[in-house]
Short mmCIF file of C-alpha atoms and ligand atoms in Angstrom, two decimals:
data_model
loop_
_atom_site.label_atom_id
_atom_site.label_comp_id
_atom_site.label_asym_id
_atom_site.label_seq_id
_atom_site.Cartn_x
_atom_site.Cartn_y
_atom_site.Cartn_z
CA MET A 1 48.11 67.49 -75.96
CA SER A 2 45.75 69.90 -77.68
CA GLU A 3 43.02 71.56 -75.62
CA LYS A 4 40.33 69.34 -77.04
CA ILE A 5 41.11 65.67 -76.48
CA ARG A 6 41.63 64.06 -79.88
CA VAL A 7 40.00 60.63 -80.04
CA THR A 8 40.17 58.00 -82.75
CA VAL A 9 37.47 55.34 -82.46
CA TRP A 10 38.79 52.20 -84.13
CA ASN A 11 36.36 49.45 -85.08
CA GLU A 12 36.91 46.22 -86.93
CA TYR A 13 33.62 46.99 -88.76
CA ARG A 14 33.00 43.52 -90.14
CA HIS A 15 29.95 42.31 -88.19
CA GLU A 16 27.97 45.37 -89.29
CA LYS A 17 28.61 44.46 -92.94
CA THR A 18 27.85 40.75 -92.67
CA HIS A 19 25.20 40.37 -89.94
CA GLU A 20 21.84 42.02 -90.53
CA GLU A 21 21.02 42.04 -86.84
CA VAL A 22 24.19 44.00 -86.08
CA ALA A 23 23.63 46.42 -88.96
CA LYS A 24 20.16 47.13 -87.58
CA CYS A 25 21.56 47.79 -84.15
CA TYR A 26 24.45 49.94 -85.40
CA PRO A 27 23.52 51.40 -88.81
CA ASN A 28 26.56 53.70 -88.68
CA GLY A 29 28.79 51.03 -87.18
CA ILE A 30 29.81 50.59 -83.56
CA HIS A 31 32.47 53.26 -84.16
CA GLY A 32 29.78 55.61 -85.48
CA ALA A 33 27.65 55.23 -82.35
CA ILE A 34 30.57 55.88 -80.02
CA ALA A 35 31.98 58.74 -82.12
CA GLU A 36 28.61 60.48 -82.31
CA TYR A 37 28.30 60.63 -78.54
CA LEU A 38 31.89 61.70 -77.88
CA SER A 39 31.57 64.46 -80.48
CA GLU A 40 28.45 65.73 -78.69
CA GLN A 41 30.57 65.95 -75.53
CA GLY A 42 32.93 68.35 -77.28
CA LEU A 43 35.80 65.98 -78.03
CA ASP A 44 37.67 66.05 -81.35
CA VAL A 45 36.63 62.66 -82.75
CA LYS A 46 37.64 60.65 -85.79
CA THR A 47 37.03 57.04 -86.72
CA ALA A 48 39.18 54.35 -88.34
CA THR A 49 38.38 50.82 -89.44
CA LEU A 50 40.20 47.60 -90.26
CA ASP A 51 39.66 47.62 -94.03
CA GLU A 52 41.03 51.11 -94.60
CA PRO A 53 44.67 51.37 -95.77
CA GLU A 54 46.91 50.74 -92.73
CA HIS A 55 43.65 50.05 -90.87
CA GLY A 56 43.08 53.81 -90.83
CA LEU A 57 45.94 54.13 -88.35
CA THR A 58 48.68 55.88 -90.32
CA ASP A 59 51.53 57.63 -88.51
CA GLU A 60 49.77 60.92 -89.18
CA VAL A 61 46.53 59.70 -87.59
CA LEU A 62 48.30 58.19 -84.58
CA ASP A 63 50.48 61.28 -84.08
CA ASN A 64 47.31 63.37 -83.94
CA THR A 65 45.42 61.09 -81.55
CA ASP A 66 45.44 61.41 -77.76
CA VAL A 67 43.21 58.43 -77.06
CA LEU A 68 42.52 55.38 -79.20
CA ILE A 69 39.35 53.37 -78.58
CA TRP A 70 39.48 49.75 -79.79
CA TRP A 71 36.61 47.38 -80.68
CA GLY A 72 37.40 44.15 -82.52
CA HIS A 73 36.13 40.57 -82.50
CA MET A 74 36.12 38.30 -85.55
CA ALA A 75 39.23 39.59 -87.30
CA HIS A 76 41.87 40.19 -84.63
CA ALA A 77 44.32 38.15 -86.72
CA ASP A 78 43.87 40.49 -89.70
CA VAL A 79 45.38 43.42 -87.82
CA ASP A 80 48.87 44.01 -89.12
CA ASP A 81 51.67 43.44 -86.60
CA ALA A 82 53.38 46.66 -87.71
CA THR A 83 50.28 48.66 -86.77
CA VAL A 84 50.12 46.93 -83.40
CA ALA A 85 53.78 47.78 -82.80
CA LYS A 86 53.21 51.44 -83.65
CA VAL A 87 50.27 51.69 -81.27
CA LYS A 88 52.11 49.87 -78.50
CA GLU A 89 55.15 52.12 -78.77
CA ARG A 90 53.01 55.25 -78.49
CA VAL A 91 51.08 53.86 -75.52
CA LEU A 92 54.29 52.97 -73.64
CA ASP A 93 55.74 56.38 -74.45
CA GLY A 94 52.70 58.02 -72.86
CA LYS A 95 51.68 59.69 -76.11
CA LEU A 96 48.53 57.66 -76.64
CA GLY A 97 45.90 56.46 -74.18
CA LEU A 98 44.12 53.20 -75.02
CA VAL A 99 40.52 52.22 -74.22
CA VAL A 100 39.76 48.59 -75.10
CA LEU A 101 36.12 47.52 -75.34
CA HIS A 102 34.42 44.14 -74.93
CA SER A 103 35.84 41.48 -77.31
CA GLY A 104 38.90 43.68 -77.76
CA HIS A 105 40.23 41.64 -74.80
CA PHE A 106 41.59 39.25 -77.44
CA SER A 107 43.04 41.94 -79.71
CA LYS A 108 46.74 41.77 -80.54
CA ILE A 109 47.33 45.18 -78.99
CA PHE A 110 45.68 44.34 -75.65
CA LYS A 111 47.34 40.92 -75.35
CA SER A 112 50.70 42.41 -76.22
CA LEU A 113 50.40 45.15 -73.60
CA MET A 114 49.15 42.72 -70.93
CA GLY A 115 51.60 39.90 -71.68
CA THR A 116 49.04 37.27 -70.62
CA THR A 117 46.36 35.16 -72.34
CA CYS A 118 43.52 37.64 -71.70
CA ASN A 119 41.23 34.60 -71.91
CA LEU A 120 37.90 34.36 -70.10
CA LYS A 121 34.63 32.40 -69.81
CA TRP A 122 31.69 33.51 -71.91
CA HIS A 123 28.18 32.64 -73.00
CA GLU A 124 25.65 34.54 -74.99
CA ILE A 125 22.06 34.17 -73.75
CA GLY A 126 21.00 37.79 -73.60
CA GLU A 127 20.98 38.01 -69.83
CA LYS A 128 21.01 41.01 -67.53
CA GLU A 129 24.32 42.49 -66.40
CA ARG A 130 24.68 44.56 -63.24
CA ILE A 131 27.79 46.72 -63.24
CA TRP A 132 28.94 47.74 -59.76
CA VAL A 133 31.21 50.69 -59.12
CA VAL A 134 33.89 49.35 -56.77
CA GLU A 135 36.14 52.44 -56.74
CA LYS A 136 33.74 55.30 -56.12
CA SER A 137 36.28 58.12 -56.22
CA HIS A 138 37.91 57.02 -59.46
CA PRO A 139 37.62 59.56 -62.32
CA ILE A 140 36.15 56.86 -64.60
CA ALA A 141 33.26 56.41 -62.12
CA GLU A 142 32.44 60.11 -62.01
CA GLY A 143 28.71 60.81 -62.18
CA LEU A 144 27.69 57.15 -62.02
CA PRO A 145 25.29 55.56 -59.51
CA ASP A 146 26.42 52.74 -57.15
CA TYR A 147 25.56 50.33 -59.94
CA PHE A 148 23.78 50.30 -63.27
CA GLU A 149 22.20 47.55 -65.32
CA LEU A 150 22.11 46.49 -68.93
CA GLU A 151 19.03 44.40 -69.82
CA HIS A 152 20.92 42.24 -72.30
CA GLU A 153 24.62 41.62 -72.55
CA GLU A 154 26.98 38.78 -73.32
CA MET A 155 28.35 37.13 -70.16
CA TYR A 156 32.08 37.35 -69.58
CA GLY A 157 33.19 35.44 -66.48
CA GLU A 158 36.23 34.89 -64.29
CA HIS A 159 38.81 33.85 -64.48
CA PHE A 160 39.95 36.70 -66.72
CA GLY A 161 43.55 36.05 -67.75
CA ILE A 162 44.91 39.53 -67.17
CA PRO A 163 47.62 40.77 -64.81
CA ALA A 164 46.09 42.18 -61.61
CA PRO A 165 44.67 45.57 -62.67
CA ASP A 166 46.40 48.62 -61.17
CA GLU A 167 42.93 49.96 -60.41
CA LEU A 168 39.66 48.04 -60.55
CA VAL A 169 36.76 50.41 -61.17
CA PHE A 170 33.87 48.08 -62.08
CA LEU A 171 32.84 44.58 -61.11
CA SER A 172 29.98 42.94 -62.99
CA TRP A 173 27.39 40.40 -61.95
CA PHE A 174 25.42 38.44 -64.53
CA GLU A 175 21.98 36.92 -64.12
CA SER A 176 23.42 33.43 -64.60
CA GLY A 177 25.61 33.93 -61.52
CA TYR A 178 29.00 34.70 -63.04
CA VAL A 179 31.09 37.71 -62.03
CA PHE A 180 33.75 39.59 -63.98
CA ARG A 181 36.27 42.38 -63.46
CA SER A 182 34.58 44.58 -66.04
CA GLY A 183 36.42 47.89 -65.66
CA CYS A 184 40.20 47.62 -65.29
CA CYS A 185 42.91 50.30 -65.36
CA PHE A 186 46.51 49.51 -66.23
CA TYR A 187 49.60 51.73 -66.19
CA ARG A 188 52.17 50.48 -68.67
CA GLY A 189 55.37 52.41 -69.26
CA ASN A 190 54.25 56.04 -69.27
CA GLY A 191 50.83 55.20 -70.67
CA ARG A 192 47.35 54.35 -69.48
CA ILE A 193 45.06 51.56 -70.63
CA PHE A 194 41.43 50.98 -69.66
CA TYR A 195 39.48 47.80 -70.41
CA PHE A 196 35.66 47.87 -70.28
CA GLN A 197 33.58 44.74 -70.77
CA PRO A 198 30.12 45.70 -72.17
CA GLY A 199 29.58 46.06 -75.91
CA HIS A 200 28.47 42.85 -77.63
CA GLU A 201 27.58 43.72 -81.22
CA THR A 202 23.94 42.55 -81.17
CA TYR A 203 22.88 44.71 -78.21
CA PRO A 204 22.42 48.48 -78.31
CA ASN A 205 24.54 49.09 -75.23
CA PHE A 206 26.77 51.69 -76.86
CA TYR A 207 23.67 53.91 -76.80
CA ASP A 208 23.23 53.37 -73.04
CA ALA A 209 23.75 56.60 -71.10
CA ASN A 210 25.89 55.00 -68.38
CA VAL A 211 28.07 53.03 -70.80
CA ARG A 212 28.62 56.22 -72.77
CA LYS A 213 29.55 58.09 -69.62
CA VAL A 214 32.10 55.41 -68.73
CA ILE A 215 33.69 55.65 -72.19
CA TYR A 216 33.79 59.45 -72.00
CA ASN A 217 35.32 59.36 -68.51
CA ALA A 218 37.81 56.72 -69.65
CA VAL A 219 38.92 58.89 -72.56
CA ARG A 220 39.59 61.79 -70.19
CA TRP A 221 41.46 59.48 -67.77
CA ALA A 222 43.58 57.83 -70.48
CA ALA A 223 44.56 61.04 -72.29
CA PRO A 224 48.27 61.91 -72.04
CA LYS A 225 49.01 63.92 -68.92
CA PHE A 226 52.41 65.45 -69.63
CA HIS A 227 54.12 67.44 -72.35
CA ALA A 228 57.82 66.69 -71.74
CA PRO A 229 58.76 63.10 -72.51
CA PRO A 230 60.92 61.36 -69.89
CA GLN A 231 64.66 61.26 -70.53
CA TYR A 232 66.51 57.95 -70.32
CA GLY A 233 70.05 56.71 -70.74
CA HIS A 234 73.50 57.89 -69.71
CA PHE A 235 73.65 61.39 -68.23
CA GLU A 236 76.85 63.45 -67.96
CA GLY A 237 77.60 65.11 -64.64
CA SER A 238 75.40 65.61 -61.59
CA LEU A 239 72.15 67.44 -61.01
CA GLU A 240 72.22 70.56 -58.82
ZN1 ZN B 301 30.60 39.77 -77.79
#
């Protein structure tokens, strides 16, 4: 890993082109809003989008990325299986951390790494979300208050069809009464995956200071933590 964490913010980038309301909210795209903040924090940030060749995720890009952030919604099916396989392999090898945002719960890469439906309840009425920190000492909760609120967010509710998270950092309450495991850490193979629920495309929550802090903390948590890859297979002789 280089000294500066190298982040690639991947965004489907379709809503911004087809929905005026979304374009107004994110004139530089959702990826642009996230990348701008992470760059200000001193990270080495690039962006990639679905409609670029190889979805912007060539071997060269992936080999020079420590953490991949993923936002997708309307075009999960358009993501090439070969790209998903390349990302998955690097995550399991511990070479690439993965941060999945909001509707990315239904992305091919997240479903493949979880092995479950990743389905959930949802409705979109612009209600308040209260995000509780349930693991105070976790690095992804660093610098956050006991809870923070977003005035408007899409409701995601339990049951969330994921395997039990290895660490649950955030639990959300919505004004309409639903609750959701909104910040979940998973260890898979030698890699780390974090899922974070906020981020519906018509609300400006990727400009929210607390949401941004969570994403920044998650990038630092998910970044590869070792230099020597593990060795597997048959070994001659014994170890001293
Ligand atoms: Zn949404």
